[in-house]
Amino acid sequence: MNSTKNQTRYFILMIVAMLFWGTSWTAGKVAAAHSHAEVAAFWRYAISFITLLPIVWYLKSPLKSDRVGYIYMLIAGVLTSLFNYLFFAGLSHGAAGYGGTMVTSLAPIFTYLMSITILGTKVTNKQVLALSIGIFGALILLRVPFEGFAFLNIESSYFLGCALVWALVTIFSQKASSRTNPMYYSLIVFGIAGFTNMMFALPYHPFDFGAYDVIFWANIIFIGVIPGTFATTLYFISAAKIGAHRTGVFMFIVPIGAIASSWVVYGENLALSTIIGCLLAFVAVVLFNMKKGKK
């Protein structure tokens, strides 16, 4: 009974984390409208890094890894900084709800495809079917059956780049997972991403605090602390309790937070094709991760 209650509690915490991650898309769009993408990208992970430090200390997370683990973290950190820039650059041009839905839906599909083609991961017939559904969902999301390659516009291109880069980050995260504590991994990756983004933000004077208004600071602090530090902590604590194999499905709660918050703030409406594409991607991820029942 207590075990069931604990599982339910962590399921709820995971849902809360995903919804907060979803709201980061709308808050990011607001921040991008009040600053340069480079500046917003820098402060997002700088704030997350600073606020994650006391949590890592409080949880007594092991601060160690091996040489290979640090290489993986370095690569993941640099890639995260690229994702971070594309995130804000895309939001400065496109809709938050569409971006949050598109990236969250396409990233797992790209991750599976990269794992198979680059890493040589073996797949079953059922997983091939799942990937076929996912690819079809991706085409629907990009509106290829209706508009051809019109998705290669400035809005969708940034979000497509986000999904591709995040798929690579996911692969390196998986490789690093057996070599270090997840909280320490997040701390190092946040630090590397923040420092890398800072190099590109310097021409825009990110430390001239008066150059950016209260709306920018309120939203970037929110993104850094709540979807960044707080939701990341909830995610890793909950994932450890409910099992890593179940966490992928929860990622599809992220679009709900993105869609709801973008509708409240910007009055954005989501196209039916986006919803259908997201649902097909969800089915693909569930089917791909479904374990064969014991006879």
GROMACS .gro file of N, CA, C and O in nm, residues 10 16 49 59 61 70 72 92 100 103 114 124 158 173 181 186 223 250 263 270 290 293:
model
   88
   10TYR      N    1   0.545   1.008  -0.681
   10TYR     CA    2   0.652   1.038  -0.776
   10TYR      C    3   0.598   1.057  -0.918
   10TYR      O    4   0.655   1.133  -0.996
   16VAL      N    5   0.440   1.731  -1.265
   16VAL     CA    6   0.465   1.871  -1.231
   16VAL      C    7   0.593   1.919  -1.301
   16VAL      O    8   0.597   2.029  -1.359
   49PHE      N    9   2.275   2.690  -1.302
   49PHE     CA   10   2.398   2.639  -1.242
   49PHE      C   11   2.414   2.690  -1.099
   49PHE      O   12   2.441   2.611  -1.007
   59LEU      N   13   2.172   1.730  -0.126
   59LEU     CA   14   2.145   1.589  -0.157
   59LEU      C   15   2.269   1.502  -0.142
   59LEU      O   16   2.261   1.379  -0.155
   61SER      N   17   2.515   1.468  -0.339
   61SER     CA   18   2.541   1.397  -0.465
   61SER      C   19   2.692   1.377  -0.483
   61SER      O   20   2.770   1.470  -0.462
   70TYR      N   21   3.371   1.265  -1.809
   70TYR     CA   22   3.389   1.410  -1.823
   70TYR      C   23   3.390   1.451  -1.971
   70TYR      O   24   3.344   1.561  -2.006
   72TYR      N   25   3.215   1.301  -2.206
   72TYR     CA   26   3.073   1.300  -2.243
   72TYR      C   27   3.002   1.426  -2.193
   72TYR      O   28   2.920   1.486  -2.262
   92SER      N   29   1.209   3.365  -3.076
   92SER     CA   30   1.202   3.506  -3.117
   92SER      C   31   1.130   3.520  -3.251
   92SER      O   32   1.086   3.629  -3.288
  100GLY      N   33   0.734   2.400  -2.854
  100GLY     CA   34   0.738   2.301  -2.746
  100GLY      C   35   0.685   2.166  -2.789
  100GLY      O   36   0.739   2.061  -2.751
  103VAL      N   37   0.948   2.011  -3.084
  103VAL     CA   38   1.078   1.964  -3.033
  103VAL      C   39   1.061   1.841  -2.945
  103VAL      O   40   1.134   1.742  -2.958
  114MET      N   41   1.914   0.791  -3.453
  114MET     CA   42   2.059   0.807  -3.437
  114MET      C   43   2.121   0.687  -3.366
  114MET      O   44   2.231   0.641  -3.401
  124THR      N   45   1.383  -0.458  -3.285
  124THR     CA   46   1.290  -0.565  -3.320
  124THR      C   47   1.194  -0.515  -3.428
  124THR      O   48   1.191  -0.396  -3.459
  158TYR      N   49   1.473   2.651  -3.681
  158TYR     CA   50   1.532   2.660  -3.547
  158TYR      C   51   1.482   2.546  -3.458
  158TYR      O   52   1.560   2.482  -3.386
  173SER      N   53   2.402   1.186  -2.280
  173SER     CA   54   2.353   1.175  -2.142
  173SER      C   55   2.341   1.029  -2.102
  173SER      O   56   2.378   0.991  -1.989
  181ASN      N   57   2.680   1.069  -1.113
  181ASN     CA   58   2.549   1.095  -1.055
  181ASN      C   59   2.472   1.193  -1.145
  181ASN      O   60   2.530   1.289  -1.196
  186SER      N   61   2.410   1.713  -1.433
  186SER     CA   62   2.335   1.834  -1.467
  186SER      C   63   2.413   1.959  -1.430
  186SER      O   64   2.416   2.057  -1.506
  223ILE      N   65   1.269   3.083  -1.567
  223ILE     CA   66   1.316   2.970  -1.648
  223ILE      C   67   1.435   2.901  -1.582
  223ILE      O   68   1.443   2.778  -1.577
  250PHE      N   69   0.663   1.039  -2.017
  250PHE     CA   70   0.625   1.161  -1.947
  250PHE      C   71   0.663   1.287  -2.025
  250PHE      O   72   0.603   1.392  -2.006
  263TRP      N   73  -0.123   2.970  -2.484
  263TRP     CA   74  -0.261   3.014  -2.510
  263TRP      C   75  -0.301   3.124  -2.413
  263TRP      O   76  -0.362   3.224  -2.452
  270LEU      N   77  -0.333   2.600  -3.166
  270LEU     CA   78  -0.251   2.493  -3.223
  270LEU      C   79  -0.323   2.428  -3.340
  270LEU      O   80  -0.443   2.399  -3.332
  290MET      N   81   0.784  -0.046  -2.507
  290MET     CA   82   0.700  -0.150  -2.447
  290MET      C   83   0.778  -0.283  -2.440
  290MET      O   84   0.830  -0.330  -2.540
  293GLY      N   85   0.581  -0.902  -2.284
  293GLY     CA   86   0.530  -0.969  -2.164
  293GLY      C   87   0.581  -1.110  -2.150
  293GLY      O   88   0.608  -1.179  -2.247
   0.00000   0.00000   0.00000
